[in-house]
Short mmCIF file of C-alpha atoms and ligand atoms in Angstrom, two decimals:
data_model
loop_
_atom_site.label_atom_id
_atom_site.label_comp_id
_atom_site.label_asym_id
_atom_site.label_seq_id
_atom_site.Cartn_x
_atom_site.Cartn_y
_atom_site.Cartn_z
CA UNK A 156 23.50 -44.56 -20.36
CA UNK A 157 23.02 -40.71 -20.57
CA UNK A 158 23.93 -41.21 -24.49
CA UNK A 159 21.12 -43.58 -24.87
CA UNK A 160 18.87 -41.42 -23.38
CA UNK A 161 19.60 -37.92 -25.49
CA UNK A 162 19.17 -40.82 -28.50
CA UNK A 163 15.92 -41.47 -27.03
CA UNK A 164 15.33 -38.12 -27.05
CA UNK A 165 16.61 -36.92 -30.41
CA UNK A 166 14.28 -39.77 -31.72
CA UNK A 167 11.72 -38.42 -30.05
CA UNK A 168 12.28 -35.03 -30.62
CA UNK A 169 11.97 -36.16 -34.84
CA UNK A 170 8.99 -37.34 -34.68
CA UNK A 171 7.72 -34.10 -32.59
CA UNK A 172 9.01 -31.95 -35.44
CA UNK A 173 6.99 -34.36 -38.20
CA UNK A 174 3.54 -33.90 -36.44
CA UNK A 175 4.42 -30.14 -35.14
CA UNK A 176 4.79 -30.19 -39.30
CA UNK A 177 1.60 -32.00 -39.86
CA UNK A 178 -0.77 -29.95 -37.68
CA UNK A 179 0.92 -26.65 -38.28
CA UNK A 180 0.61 -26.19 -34.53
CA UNK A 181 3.34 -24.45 -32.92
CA UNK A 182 4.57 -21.11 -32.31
CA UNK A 183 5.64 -21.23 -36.15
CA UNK A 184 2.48 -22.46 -37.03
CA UNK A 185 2.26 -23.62 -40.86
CA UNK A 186 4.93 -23.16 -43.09
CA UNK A 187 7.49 -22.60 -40.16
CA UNK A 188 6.69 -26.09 -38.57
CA UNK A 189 6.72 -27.67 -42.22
CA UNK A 190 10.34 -26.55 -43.30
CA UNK A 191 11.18 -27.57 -39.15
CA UNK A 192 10.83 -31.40 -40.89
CA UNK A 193 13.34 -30.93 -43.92
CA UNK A 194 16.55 -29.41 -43.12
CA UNK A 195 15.64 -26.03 -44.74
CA UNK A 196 18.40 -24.09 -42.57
CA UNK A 197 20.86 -21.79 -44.08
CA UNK A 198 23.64 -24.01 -42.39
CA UNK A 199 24.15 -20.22 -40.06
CA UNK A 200 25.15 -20.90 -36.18
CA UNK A 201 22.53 -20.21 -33.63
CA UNK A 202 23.84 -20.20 -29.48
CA UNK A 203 21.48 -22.34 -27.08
CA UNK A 204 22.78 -21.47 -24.00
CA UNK A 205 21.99 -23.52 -20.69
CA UNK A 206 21.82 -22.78 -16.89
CA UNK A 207 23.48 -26.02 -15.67
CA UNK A 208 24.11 -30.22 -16.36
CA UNK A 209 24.06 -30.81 -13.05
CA UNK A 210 20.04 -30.77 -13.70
CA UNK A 211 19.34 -33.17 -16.03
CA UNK A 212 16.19 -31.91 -18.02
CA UNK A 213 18.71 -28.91 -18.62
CA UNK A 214 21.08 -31.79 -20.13
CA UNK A 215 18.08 -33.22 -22.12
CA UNK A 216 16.84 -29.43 -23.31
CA UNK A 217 20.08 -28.61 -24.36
CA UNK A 218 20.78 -31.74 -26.58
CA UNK A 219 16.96 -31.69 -27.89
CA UNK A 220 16.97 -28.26 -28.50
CA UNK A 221 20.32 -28.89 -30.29
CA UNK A 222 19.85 -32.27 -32.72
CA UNK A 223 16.22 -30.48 -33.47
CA UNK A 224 18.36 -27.70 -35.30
CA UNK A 225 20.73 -29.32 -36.55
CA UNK A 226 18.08 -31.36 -38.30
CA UNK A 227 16.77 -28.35 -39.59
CA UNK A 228 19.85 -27.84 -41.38
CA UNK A 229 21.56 -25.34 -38.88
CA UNK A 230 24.95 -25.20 -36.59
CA UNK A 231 25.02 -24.78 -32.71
CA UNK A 232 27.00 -23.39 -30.17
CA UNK A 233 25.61 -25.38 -27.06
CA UNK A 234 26.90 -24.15 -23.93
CA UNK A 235 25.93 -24.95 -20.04
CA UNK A 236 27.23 -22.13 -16.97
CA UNK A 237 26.88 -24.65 -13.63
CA UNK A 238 24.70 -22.28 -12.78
CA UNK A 239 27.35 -19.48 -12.50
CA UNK A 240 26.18 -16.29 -13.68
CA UNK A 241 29.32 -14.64 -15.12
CA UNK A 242 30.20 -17.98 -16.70
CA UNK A 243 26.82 -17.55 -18.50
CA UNK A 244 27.46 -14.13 -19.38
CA UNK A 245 30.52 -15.19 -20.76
CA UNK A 246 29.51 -18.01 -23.42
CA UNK A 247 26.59 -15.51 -24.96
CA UNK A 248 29.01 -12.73 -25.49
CA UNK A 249 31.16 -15.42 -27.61
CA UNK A 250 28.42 -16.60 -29.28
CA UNK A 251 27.66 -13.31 -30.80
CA UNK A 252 31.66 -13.01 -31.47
CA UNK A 253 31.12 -16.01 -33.08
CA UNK A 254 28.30 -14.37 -35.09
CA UNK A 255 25.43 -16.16 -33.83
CA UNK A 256 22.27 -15.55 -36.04
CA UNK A 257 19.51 -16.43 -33.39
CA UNK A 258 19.79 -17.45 -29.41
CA UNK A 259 18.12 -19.81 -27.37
CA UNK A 260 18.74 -18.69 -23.72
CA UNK A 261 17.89 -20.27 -20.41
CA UNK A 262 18.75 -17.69 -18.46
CA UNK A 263 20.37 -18.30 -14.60
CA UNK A 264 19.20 -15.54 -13.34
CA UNK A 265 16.56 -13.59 -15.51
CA UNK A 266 17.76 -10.22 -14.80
CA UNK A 267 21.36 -10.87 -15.41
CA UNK A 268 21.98 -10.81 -19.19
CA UNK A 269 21.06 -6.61 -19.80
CA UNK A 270 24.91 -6.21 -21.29
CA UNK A 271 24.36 -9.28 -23.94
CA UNK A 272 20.85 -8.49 -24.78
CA UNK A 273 21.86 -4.91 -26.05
CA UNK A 274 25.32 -6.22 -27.95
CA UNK A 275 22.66 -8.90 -29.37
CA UNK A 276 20.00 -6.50 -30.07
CA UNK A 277 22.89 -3.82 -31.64
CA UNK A 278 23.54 -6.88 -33.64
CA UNK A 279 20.04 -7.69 -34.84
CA UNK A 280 20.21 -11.10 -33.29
CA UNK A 281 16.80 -12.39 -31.92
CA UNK A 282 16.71 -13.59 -28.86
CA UNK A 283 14.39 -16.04 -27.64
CA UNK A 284 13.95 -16.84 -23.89
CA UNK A 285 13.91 -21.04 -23.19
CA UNK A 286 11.75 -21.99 -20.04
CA UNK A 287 12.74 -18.84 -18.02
CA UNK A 288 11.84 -15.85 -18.75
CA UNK A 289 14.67 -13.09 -19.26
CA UNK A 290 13.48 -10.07 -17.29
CA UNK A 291 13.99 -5.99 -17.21
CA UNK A 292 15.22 -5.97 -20.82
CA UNK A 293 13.41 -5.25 -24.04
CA UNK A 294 15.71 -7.22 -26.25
CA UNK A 295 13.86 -10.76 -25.86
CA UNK A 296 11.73 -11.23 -28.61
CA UNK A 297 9.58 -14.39 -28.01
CA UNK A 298 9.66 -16.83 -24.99
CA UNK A 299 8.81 -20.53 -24.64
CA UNK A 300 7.70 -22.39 -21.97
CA UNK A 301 5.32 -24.14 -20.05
CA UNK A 302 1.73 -22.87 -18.72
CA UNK A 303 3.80 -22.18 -15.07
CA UNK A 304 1.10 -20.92 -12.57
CA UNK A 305 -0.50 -24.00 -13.84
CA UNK A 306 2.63 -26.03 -12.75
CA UNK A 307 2.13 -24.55 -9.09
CA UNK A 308 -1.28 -25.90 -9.33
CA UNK A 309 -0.50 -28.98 -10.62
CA UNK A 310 2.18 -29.36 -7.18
CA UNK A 311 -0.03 -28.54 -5.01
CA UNK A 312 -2.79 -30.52 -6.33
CA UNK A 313 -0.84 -33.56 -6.18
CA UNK A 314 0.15 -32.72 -2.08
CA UNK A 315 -3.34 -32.20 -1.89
CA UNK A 316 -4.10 -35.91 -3.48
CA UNK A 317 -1.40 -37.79 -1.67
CA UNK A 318 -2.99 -36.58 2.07
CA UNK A 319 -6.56 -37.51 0.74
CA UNK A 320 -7.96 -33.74 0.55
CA UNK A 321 -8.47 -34.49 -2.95
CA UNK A 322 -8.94 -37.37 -5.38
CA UNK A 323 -7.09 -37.53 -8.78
CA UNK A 324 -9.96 -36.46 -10.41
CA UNK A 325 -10.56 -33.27 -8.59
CA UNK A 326 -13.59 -34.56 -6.94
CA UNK A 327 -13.02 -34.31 -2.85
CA UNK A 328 -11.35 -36.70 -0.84
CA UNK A 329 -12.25 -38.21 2.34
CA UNK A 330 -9.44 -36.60 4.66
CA UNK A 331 -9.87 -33.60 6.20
CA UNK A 332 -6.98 -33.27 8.58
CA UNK A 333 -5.77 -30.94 9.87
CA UNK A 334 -2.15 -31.67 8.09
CA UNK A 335 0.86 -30.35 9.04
CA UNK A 336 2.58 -29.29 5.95
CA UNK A 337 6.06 -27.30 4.96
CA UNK A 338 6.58 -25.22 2.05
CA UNK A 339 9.65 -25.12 -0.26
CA UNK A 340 10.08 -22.23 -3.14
CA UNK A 341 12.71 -22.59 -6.06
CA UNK A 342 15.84 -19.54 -6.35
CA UNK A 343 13.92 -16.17 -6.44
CA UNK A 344 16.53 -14.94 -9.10
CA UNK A 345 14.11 -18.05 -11.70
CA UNK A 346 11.07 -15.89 -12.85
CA UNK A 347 9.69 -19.00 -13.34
CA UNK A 348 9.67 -19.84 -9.21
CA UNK A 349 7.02 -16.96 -8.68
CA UNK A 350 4.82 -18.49 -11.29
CA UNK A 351 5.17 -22.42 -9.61
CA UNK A 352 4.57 -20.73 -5.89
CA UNK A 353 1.76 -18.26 -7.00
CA UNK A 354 -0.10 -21.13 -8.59
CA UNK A 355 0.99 -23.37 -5.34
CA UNK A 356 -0.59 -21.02 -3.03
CA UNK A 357 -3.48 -20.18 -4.37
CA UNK A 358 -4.48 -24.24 -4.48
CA UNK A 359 -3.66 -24.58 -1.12
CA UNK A 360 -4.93 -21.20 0.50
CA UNK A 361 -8.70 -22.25 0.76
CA UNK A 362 -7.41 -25.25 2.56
CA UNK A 363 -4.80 -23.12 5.02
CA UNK A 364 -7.85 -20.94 5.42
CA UNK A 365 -9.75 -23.76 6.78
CA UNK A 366 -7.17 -25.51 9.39
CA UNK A 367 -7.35 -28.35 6.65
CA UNK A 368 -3.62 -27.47 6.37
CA UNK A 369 -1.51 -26.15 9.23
CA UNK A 370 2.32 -24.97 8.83
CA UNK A 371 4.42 -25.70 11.64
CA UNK A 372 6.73 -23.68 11.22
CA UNK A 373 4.76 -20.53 10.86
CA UNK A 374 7.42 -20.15 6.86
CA UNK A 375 4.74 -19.43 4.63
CA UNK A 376 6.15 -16.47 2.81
CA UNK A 377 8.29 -17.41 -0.37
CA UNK A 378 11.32 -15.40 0.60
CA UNK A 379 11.44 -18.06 3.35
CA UNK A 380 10.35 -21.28 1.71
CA UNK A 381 13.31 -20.09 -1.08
CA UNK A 382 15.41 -22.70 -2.45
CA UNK A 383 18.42 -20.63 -3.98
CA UNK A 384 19.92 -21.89 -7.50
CA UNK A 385 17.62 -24.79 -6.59
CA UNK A 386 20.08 -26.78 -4.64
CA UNK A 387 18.94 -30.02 -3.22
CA UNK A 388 22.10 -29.42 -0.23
CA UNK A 389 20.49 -26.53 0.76
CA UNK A 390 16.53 -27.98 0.73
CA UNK A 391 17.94 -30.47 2.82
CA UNK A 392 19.52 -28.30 5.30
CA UNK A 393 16.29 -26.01 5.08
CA UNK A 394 14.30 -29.23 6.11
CA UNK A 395 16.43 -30.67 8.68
CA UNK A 396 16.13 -26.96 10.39
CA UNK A 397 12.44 -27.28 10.10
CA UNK A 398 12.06 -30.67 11.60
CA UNK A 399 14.42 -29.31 14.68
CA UNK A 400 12.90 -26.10 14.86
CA UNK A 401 8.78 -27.23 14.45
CA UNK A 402 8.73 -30.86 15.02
CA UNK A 403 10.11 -31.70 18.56
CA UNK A 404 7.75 -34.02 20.25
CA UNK A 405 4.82 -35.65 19.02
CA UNK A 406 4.65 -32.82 16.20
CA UNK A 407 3.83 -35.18 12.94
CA UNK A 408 5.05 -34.16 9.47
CA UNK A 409 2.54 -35.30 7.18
CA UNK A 410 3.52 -33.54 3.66
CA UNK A 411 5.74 -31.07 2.25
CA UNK A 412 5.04 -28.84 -0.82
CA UNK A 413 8.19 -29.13 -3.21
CA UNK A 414 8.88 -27.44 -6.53
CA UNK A 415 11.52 -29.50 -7.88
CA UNK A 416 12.66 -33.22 -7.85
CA UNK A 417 15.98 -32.19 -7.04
CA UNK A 418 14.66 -30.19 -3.83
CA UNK A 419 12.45 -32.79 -3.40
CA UNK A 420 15.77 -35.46 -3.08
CA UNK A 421 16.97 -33.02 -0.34
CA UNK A 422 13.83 -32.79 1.84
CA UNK A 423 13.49 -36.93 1.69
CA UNK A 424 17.00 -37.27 2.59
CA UNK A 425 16.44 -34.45 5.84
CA UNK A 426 13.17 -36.74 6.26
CA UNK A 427 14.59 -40.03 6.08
CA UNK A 428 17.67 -38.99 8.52
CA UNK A 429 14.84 -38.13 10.89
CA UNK A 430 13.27 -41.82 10.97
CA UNK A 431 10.49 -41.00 8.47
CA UNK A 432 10.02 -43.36 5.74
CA UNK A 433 7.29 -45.79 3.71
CA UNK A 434 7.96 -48.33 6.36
CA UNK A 435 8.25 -46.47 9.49
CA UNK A 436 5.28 -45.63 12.12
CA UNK A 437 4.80 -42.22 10.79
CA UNK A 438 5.07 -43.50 7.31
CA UNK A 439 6.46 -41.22 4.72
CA UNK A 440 5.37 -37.57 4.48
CA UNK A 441 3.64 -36.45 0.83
CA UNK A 442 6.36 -35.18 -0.93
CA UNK A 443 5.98 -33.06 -4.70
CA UNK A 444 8.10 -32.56 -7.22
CA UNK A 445 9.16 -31.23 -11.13
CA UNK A 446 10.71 -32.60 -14.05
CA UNK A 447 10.41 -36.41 -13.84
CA UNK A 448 13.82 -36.58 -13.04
CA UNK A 449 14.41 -40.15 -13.32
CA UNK A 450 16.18 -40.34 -10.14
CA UNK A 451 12.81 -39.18 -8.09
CA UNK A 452 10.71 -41.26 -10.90
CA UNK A 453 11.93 -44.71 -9.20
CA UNK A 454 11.44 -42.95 -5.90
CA UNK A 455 7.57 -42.33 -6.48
CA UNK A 456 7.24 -46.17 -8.34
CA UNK A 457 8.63 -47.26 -4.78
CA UNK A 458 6.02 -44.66 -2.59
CA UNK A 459 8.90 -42.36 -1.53
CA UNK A 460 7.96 -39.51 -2.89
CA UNK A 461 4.63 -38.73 -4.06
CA UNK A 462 4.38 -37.31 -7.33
CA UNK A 463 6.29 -35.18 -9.75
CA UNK A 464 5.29 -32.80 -12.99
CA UNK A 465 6.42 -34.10 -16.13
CA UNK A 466 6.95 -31.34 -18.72
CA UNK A 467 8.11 -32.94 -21.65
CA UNK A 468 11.24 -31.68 -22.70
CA UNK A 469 11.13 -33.13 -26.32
CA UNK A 470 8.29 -30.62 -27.07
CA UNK A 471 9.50 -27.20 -25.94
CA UNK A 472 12.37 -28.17 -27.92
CA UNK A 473 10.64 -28.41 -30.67
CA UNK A 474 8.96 -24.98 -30.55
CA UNK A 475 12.44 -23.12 -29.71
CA UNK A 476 13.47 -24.51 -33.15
CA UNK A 477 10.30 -23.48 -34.65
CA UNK A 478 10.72 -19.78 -33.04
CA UNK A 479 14.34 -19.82 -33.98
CA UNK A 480 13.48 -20.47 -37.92
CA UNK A 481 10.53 -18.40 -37.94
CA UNK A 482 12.98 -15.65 -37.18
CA UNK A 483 15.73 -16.52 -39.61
CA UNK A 484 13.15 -16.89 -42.25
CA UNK A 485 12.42 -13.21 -41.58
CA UNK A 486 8.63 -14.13 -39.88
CA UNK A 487 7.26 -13.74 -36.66
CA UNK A 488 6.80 -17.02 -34.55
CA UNK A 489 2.70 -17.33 -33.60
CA UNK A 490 2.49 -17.02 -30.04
CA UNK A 491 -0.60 -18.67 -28.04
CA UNK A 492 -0.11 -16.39 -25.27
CA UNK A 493 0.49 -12.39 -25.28
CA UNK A 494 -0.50 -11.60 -21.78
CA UNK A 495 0.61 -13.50 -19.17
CA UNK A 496 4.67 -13.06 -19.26
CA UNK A 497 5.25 -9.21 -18.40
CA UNK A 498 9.27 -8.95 -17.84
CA UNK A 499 9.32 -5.64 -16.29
CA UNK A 500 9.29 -3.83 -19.83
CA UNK A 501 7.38 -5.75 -21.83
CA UNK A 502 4.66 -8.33 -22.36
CA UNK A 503 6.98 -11.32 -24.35
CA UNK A 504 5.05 -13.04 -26.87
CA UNK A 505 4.83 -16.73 -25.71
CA UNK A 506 4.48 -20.33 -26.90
CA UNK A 507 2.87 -22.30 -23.16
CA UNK A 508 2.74 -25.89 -23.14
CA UNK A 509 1.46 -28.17 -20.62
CA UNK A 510 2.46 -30.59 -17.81
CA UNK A 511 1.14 -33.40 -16.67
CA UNK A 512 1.34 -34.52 -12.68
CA UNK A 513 2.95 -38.06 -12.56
CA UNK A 514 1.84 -40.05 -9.77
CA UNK A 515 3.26 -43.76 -9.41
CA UNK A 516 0.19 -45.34 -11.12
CA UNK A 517 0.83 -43.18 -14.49
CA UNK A 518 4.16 -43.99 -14.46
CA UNK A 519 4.33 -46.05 -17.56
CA UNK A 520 1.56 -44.06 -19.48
CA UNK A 521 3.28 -40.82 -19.54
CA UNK A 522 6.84 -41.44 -19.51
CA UNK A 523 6.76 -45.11 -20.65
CA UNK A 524 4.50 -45.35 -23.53
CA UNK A 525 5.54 -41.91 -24.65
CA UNK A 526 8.80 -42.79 -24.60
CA UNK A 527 10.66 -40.56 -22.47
CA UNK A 528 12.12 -42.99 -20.63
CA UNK A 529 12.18 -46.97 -20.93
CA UNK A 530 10.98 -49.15 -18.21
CA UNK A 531 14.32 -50.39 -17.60
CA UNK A 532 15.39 -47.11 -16.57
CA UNK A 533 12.43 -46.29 -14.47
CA UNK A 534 13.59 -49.68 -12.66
CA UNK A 535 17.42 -48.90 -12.53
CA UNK A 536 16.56 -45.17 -11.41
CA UNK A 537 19.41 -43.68 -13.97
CA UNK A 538 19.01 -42.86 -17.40
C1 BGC B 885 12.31 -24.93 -14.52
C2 BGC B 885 12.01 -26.20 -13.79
C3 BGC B 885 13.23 -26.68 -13.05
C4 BGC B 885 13.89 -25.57 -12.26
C5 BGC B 885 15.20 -26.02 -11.67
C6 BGC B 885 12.89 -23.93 -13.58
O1 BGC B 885 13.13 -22.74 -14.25
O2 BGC B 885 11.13 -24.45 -15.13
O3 BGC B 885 11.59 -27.18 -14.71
O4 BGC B 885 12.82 -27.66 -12.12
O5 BGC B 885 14.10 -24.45 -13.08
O6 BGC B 885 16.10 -26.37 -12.67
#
């Protein structure tokens, strides 16, 4: 099943590279996107290096990223850490043994890598940061990813839809509450986590501000809402502690912010356990999400959870190959974004894409008809 879905995928991820070549619109822009359709590689190894499988968009990324440069006519050293940081540190410092020319890195934890950057940097390698941004280190060159603050809006947006504060299109909803809401973070160590809960709060602080939104619990600061290494085990302990801890009584849950699906999985389980559910009295709480994990896709085509951020996998992988050859064919990728991603040293040249918020009537526009994943799978819940 998981084969048929990286085919999916690798199709997918073709066809990307053929229009990315068509429009010239990419972070290699013209000629780089055009020699990103014919394999035009010098057959050299470059290292993709991935946090974890036990995610699977990192599963998807990683063979994406990989089949897109191997179409290009290069060799890769694909590696995953399960999310264990000296593990990662490990497989990069091979792949420049191995005499990597160029590496794609989704970093664990951003600030981790400092010994590999400089061996890879001493080297001449470039190094180009893959969805999270490496921090406190000069040696990463370009970084692509998608528009995150913009994620964070997009979650809250969709909490904000599912209690009737707002409707789809913006425009406000009929509800005014007050709600009682919870707030999850992802692992503080993810640059990227800062970015989802900035853009979070900021959508919902008019509405705290108000009494629209209330939070139980009194957690509103991210060091508490923190999900480390993103574990749905620990989200779910996190919520069952809330629900003991805020929501004795008559205290009514009525939606919970989340920043991944796999979080998300925890908190329904913790919410479930505690009688909640689409059929119950106190119906389901509004639950976000990230990734369009197929798992949590089923659960918002059955009204379990709400709604989830699909960032389409297929196309960042597209622009890490067309960083990766701009580099080996001695240019500079074209960034569309040269302010927003300080690391602590520098400003990193990025390539931003953008997400879309799934809710269960889109279902079958954007994952469907794009072909991401295939109805049957939606149905089944497994890819
Ligand atoms: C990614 C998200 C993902 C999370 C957990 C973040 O860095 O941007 O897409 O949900 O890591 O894997």
């Amino acid at each position: 099943m998981r084969n048929k879905m990286v085919r999916t995928m690798a199709a997918g991820l073709v066809l990307a590279l053929g229009l990315a070549a068509c429009s010239g619109d990419g972070a290699g822009g013209g000629d780089a996107g055009e020699a990103s359709a014919e394999p035009g590689g010098d057959g050299g190894l470059i290292g993709v290096a991935m946090p974890t499988e036990t995610s699977e968009r990192w599963i998807a990324d990683g063979a994406a990223v990989k089949e897109g440069l191997e179409e290009a006519g290069y060799e890769v050293s694909l590696q995953f850490a399960a999310d264990d940081i000296p593990t990662q540190s490990q497989q990069i410092d091979q792949m420049i043994t191995q005499g990597v020319e160029a590496l794609i890195i989704a970093a664990i934890d951003g600030t981790a890598l400092a010994g590999q950057l400089q061996a890879a940097a001493d080297a001449g390698i470039p190094v180009i940061s893959y969805d999270r941004l490496i921090r406190d280190s000069e040696h990463v060159d370009f970084y692509v990813t998608f528009d995150n603050y913009q994620v964070g809006v997009q979650q809250a947006t969709s909490l904000l839809v599912g209690l009737g504060v707002l409707n789809e299109d913006g425009s406000d909803g009929d509800a005014e509450g007050p709600f009682n809401v919870e707030l999850f973070a992802g692992s503080l160590d993810d640059n990227n986590a800062h970015f989802f809960w900035d853009g979070a709060i900021d959508t919902l602080q008019p509405y705290l501000d108000a009494g629209t939104l209330e939070v139980p619990s009194g957690q509103t600061d991210i060091e508490q809402a923190a999900t480390l290494r993103w574990s749905q085990e620990t989200a779910q302990k996190r919520m069952e502690d809330l629900l003991t801890a805020a929501y004795a009584g008559d205290t009514e849950l009525h939606g919970v912010l989340s920043p991944y699906d796999g979080i998300s999985r925890g908190i329904i389980t913790a919410l479930t356990n505690a009688g909640y559910g689409p059929t119950t009295a106190d119906g389901m709480p509004i639950v976000s999400g990230q990734d369009a994990e197929i798992a949590s896709v089923k659960l918002i085509a059955d009204d379990v959870q709400f709604a989830t951020i699909f960032k389409d996998t297929r196309k960042l992988a597209v622009q890490a190959v067309i960083a990766a050859q701009a580099y080996l064919s001695g240019e500079e990728p074209e960034a569309n974004d040269t302010e927003t991603y300080e690391n602590g040293v520098k400003v990193v040249p990025s390539f931003l894409l953008e997400s879309d918020i799934v809710y269960a009537g889109n279902i079958a526009e954007l994952l469907v008809d794009s072909g991401y994943y295939t109805d049957a799978q939606v149905e089944a819940g497994q890819a």
